[in-house]
Coordinates of C-alpha atoms in Angstrom, one line a residue:
X1 CA -16.4 -2.6 -18.4
X2 CA -13.7 -0.8 -20.4
X3 CA -15.3 -2.1 -23.7
X4 CA -18.7 -0.7 -22.6
X5 CA -17.7 2.9 -22.8
X6 CA -19.8 4.3 -25.7
X7 CA -20.3 8.0 -25.3
X8 CA -16.9 9.5 -26.3
X9 CA -16.1 13.1 -27.3
X10 CA -16.9 14.0 -31.0
X11 CA -14.3 12.4 -33.3
X12 CA -12.8 10.1 -30.7
X13 CA -13.1 6.4 -31.7
X14 CA -11.8 4.7 -28.6
X15 CA -11.3 5.7 -25.0
X16 CA -8.1 7.2 -23.8
X17 CA -5.7 4.5 -22.4
X18 CA -6.2 3.9 -18.7
X19 CA -3.0 5.1 -17.0
X20 CA -3.6 3.3 -13.8
X21 CA -2.3 0.3 -11.8
X22 CA -3.2 -1.0 -8.4
X23 CA -2.3 -3.8 -6.0
X24 CA -4.7 -6.5 -4.8
X25 CA -3.5 -8.6 -1.9
X26 CA -5.1 -11.2 0.4
X27 CA -5.2 -14.8 1.4
X28 CA -6.0 -17.6 -1.1
X29 CA -7.7 -20.5 0.4
X30 CA -7.2 -22.3 -2.9
X31 CA -3.4 -22.5 -2.4
X32 CA -3.4 -21.8 1.4
X33 CA -1.1 -18.8 1.1
X34 CA -1.0 -15.0 0.9
X35 CA -1.0 -13.6 -2.6
X36 CA -0.2 -10.2 -4.1
X37 CA -1.2 -9.2 -7.6
X38 CA -0.4 -6.0 -9.5
X39 CA -3.1 -5.0 -12.0
X40 CA -2.3 -2.7 -14.9
X41 CA -3.7 -1.6 -18.2
X42 CA -2.4 -3.3 -21.4
X43 CA -2.8 -0.6 -24.1
X44 CA -2.0 -3.1 -26.9
X45 CA -4.9 -5.4 -26.0
X46 CA -7.1 -2.6 -24.6
X47 CA -7.7 -4.5 -21.4
X48 CA -6.6 -4.8 -17.7
X49 CA -4.2 -7.6 -16.9
X50 CA -2.7 -8.8 -13.7
X51 CA 0.5 -10.4 -12.7
X52 CA 1.6 -12.2 -9.5
X53 CA 4.0 -10.3 -7.4
X54 CA 7.6 -11.5 -7.3
X55 CA 9.0 -13.6 -4.5
X56 CA 12.3 -11.9 -5.2
X57 CA 14.2 -15.2 -5.9
X58 CA 17.3 -13.6 -7.4
X59 CA 17.8 -11.0 -4.7
X60 CA 16.1 -12.4 -1.6
X61 CA 16.4 -16.1 -2.2
X62 CA 12.6 -16.5 -2.8
X63 CA 11.7 -15.7 0.8
X64 CA 10.6 -12.1 0.3
X65 CA 7.1 -11.2 -0.9
X66 CA 6.1 -7.6 -1.6
X67 CA 5.2 -5.3 -4.4
X68 CA 5.4 -1.6 -5.3
X69 CA 3.7 0.1 -8.2
X70 CA 4.2 3.5 -9.9
X71 CA 7.0 5.6 -11.3
X72 CA 9.4 4.9 -8.4
X73 CA 8.6 1.2 -8.0
X74 CA 12.2 0.1 -8.9
X75 CA 13.7 2.7 -6.6
X76 CA 11.5 1.5 -3.8
X77 CA 12.5 -2.2 -4.4
X78 CA 16.1 -1.2 -4.4
X79 CA 15.7 0.8 -1.1
X80 CA 14.0 -2.3 0.6
X81 CA 17.1 -4.4 -0.3
X82 CA 19.4 -1.6 0.9
X83 CA 17.7 -1.7 4.3
X84 CA 17.8 -5.5 4.4
X85 CA 21.5 -5.5 3.7
X86 CA 22.1 -2.9 6.3
X87 CA 20.3 -5.1 8.8
X88 CA 21.9 -8.3 7.5
X89 CA 18.4 -9.7 6.8
X90 CA 18.6 -10.5 3.0
X91 CA 18.7 -14.2 3.5
X92 CA 16.4 -14.2 6.5
X93 CA 12.9 -15.6 5.9
X94 CA 10.2 -13.0 5.5
X95 CA 10.0 -9.3 6.2
X96 CA 9.5 -7.2 9.2
X97 CA 8.3 -3.7 8.1
X98 CA 10.9 -2.8 5.5
X99 CA 8.5 -2.2 2.6
X100 CA 6.3 0.0 4.9
X101 CA 9.4 1.9 6.0
X102 CA 10.3 2.7 2.4
X103 CA 6.7 3.7 1.7
X104 CA 6.8 6.1 4.6
X105 CA 10.1 7.6 3.5
X106 CA 8.7 8.2 0.0
X107 CA 5.5 9.7 1.3
X108 CA 7.5 12.1 3.6
X109 CA 10.1 12.9 0.9
X110 CA 9.4 16.5 -0.4
X111 CA 11.2 15.7 -3.6
X112 CA 8.4 13.1 -4.4
X113 CA 5.3 15.3 -4.2
X114 CA 3.4 12.8 -6.4
X115 CA 3.5 10.2 -3.6
X116 CA 1.5 11.3 -0.6
X117 CA -1.3 10.9 1.8
X118 CA -1.9 8.8 4.9
X119 CA -1.1 5.1 4.4
X120 CA -4.0 2.6 4.7
X121 CA -3.0 -0.2 7.2
X122 CA -4.8 -3.5 7.3
X123 CA -3.9 -6.8 8.8
X124 CA -5.1 -9.8 6.6
X125 CA -5.8 -13.0 8.4
X126 CA -5.7 -16.5 6.8
X127 CA -9.3 -17.1 8.1
X128 CA -10.6 -14.5 5.6
X129 CA -11.0 -11.6 8.1
X130 CA -9.2 -8.3 8.0
X131 CA -8.4 -5.7 10.7
X132 CA -8.2 -2.1 9.6
X133 CA -6.2 0.3 11.8
X134 CA -6.3 4.0 12.5
X135 CA -3.0 5.6 11.7
X136 CA -1.5 8.5 13.7
X137 CA -0.7 10.8 10.7
X138 CA 1.7 12.2 10.0
X139 CA 3.0 11.0 13.4
X140 CA 1.9 10.2 16.9
X141 CA 2.4 13.7 18.2
X142 CA 0.4 15.4 15.4
X143 CA -3.0 14.9 17.1
X144 CA -4.4 13.8 13.8
X145 CA -5.7 10.3 13.0
X146 CA -6.3 8.8 9.6
X147 CA -8.4 5.8 8.6
X148 CA -8.5 4.2 5.2
X149 CA -6.1 6.8 3.9
X150 CA -8.3 9.7 4.9
X151 CA -7.6 12.1 7.8
X152 CA -10.6 11.9 10.2
X153 CA -12.5 15.0 11.3
X154 CA -12.1 15.7 15.0
X155 CA -15.6 14.5 15.8
X156 CA -15.3 11.2 13.8
X157 CA -14.7 8.0 15.9
X158 CA -14.5 4.3 15.3
X159 CA -13.6 1.2 17.4
X160 CA -10.3 0.3 15.7
X161 CA -6.9 0.2 17.2
X162 CA -4.3 2.8 16.2
X163 CA -1.0 2.2 14.4
X164 CA 2.0 4.4 15.1
X165 CA 3.9 4.7 11.7
X166 CA 7.2 5.5 13.4
X167 CA 7.3 2.8 16.0
X168 CA 5.0 0.2 14.4
X169 CA 3.3 -0.2 17.7
X170 CA -0.5 -0.8 18.0
X171 CA -2.6 0.5 20.8
X172 CA -6.0 1.8 21.8
X173 CA -6.7 5.0 19.8
X174 CA -5.8 8.1 21.7
X175 CA -8.6 10.3 20.2
X176 CA -8.1 14.1 20.1
X177 CA -10.5 16.5 21.6
X178 CA -13.8 16.2 19.6
X179 CA -14.0 20.0 19.3
X180 CA -10.7 20.0 17.3
X181 CA -8.9 22.1 19.9

């Protein structure tokens, strides 16, 4: 699609480089495992490329699988391992919610105003289904619920469960008063 851009400003020969990256994650039936890919724009070849997320073999023994993107990705990776060391979980298989904890800390950190918004929380199942969750945002006591990264209006409703970002508990959604009061 990038090569199909044809209507550029006068004098510009090629589109500006795409300064974007994103994460794709899901279950691969081909290899019967969950996968994470980071997608980024390669300016040299003028195309999007992807790479498989690291299993963190050097630091986590190959039993950790997560990815961060953006300016603070290395800082976020380091913070995850700090938390794992504090909890004596570096050599334990898998993760609990450590990457999400770091994401929350970064979103709530006023010194990082370029990271923000309500997190999008989905559970991905091996049988190709996903379960989205409402999120009490910015916390359970706020009376505000987000879905898909967007804070819902007081009158908006859905049938999904709610995720508490501070306790990681899932429950029936406690909807606020529809009038917004």
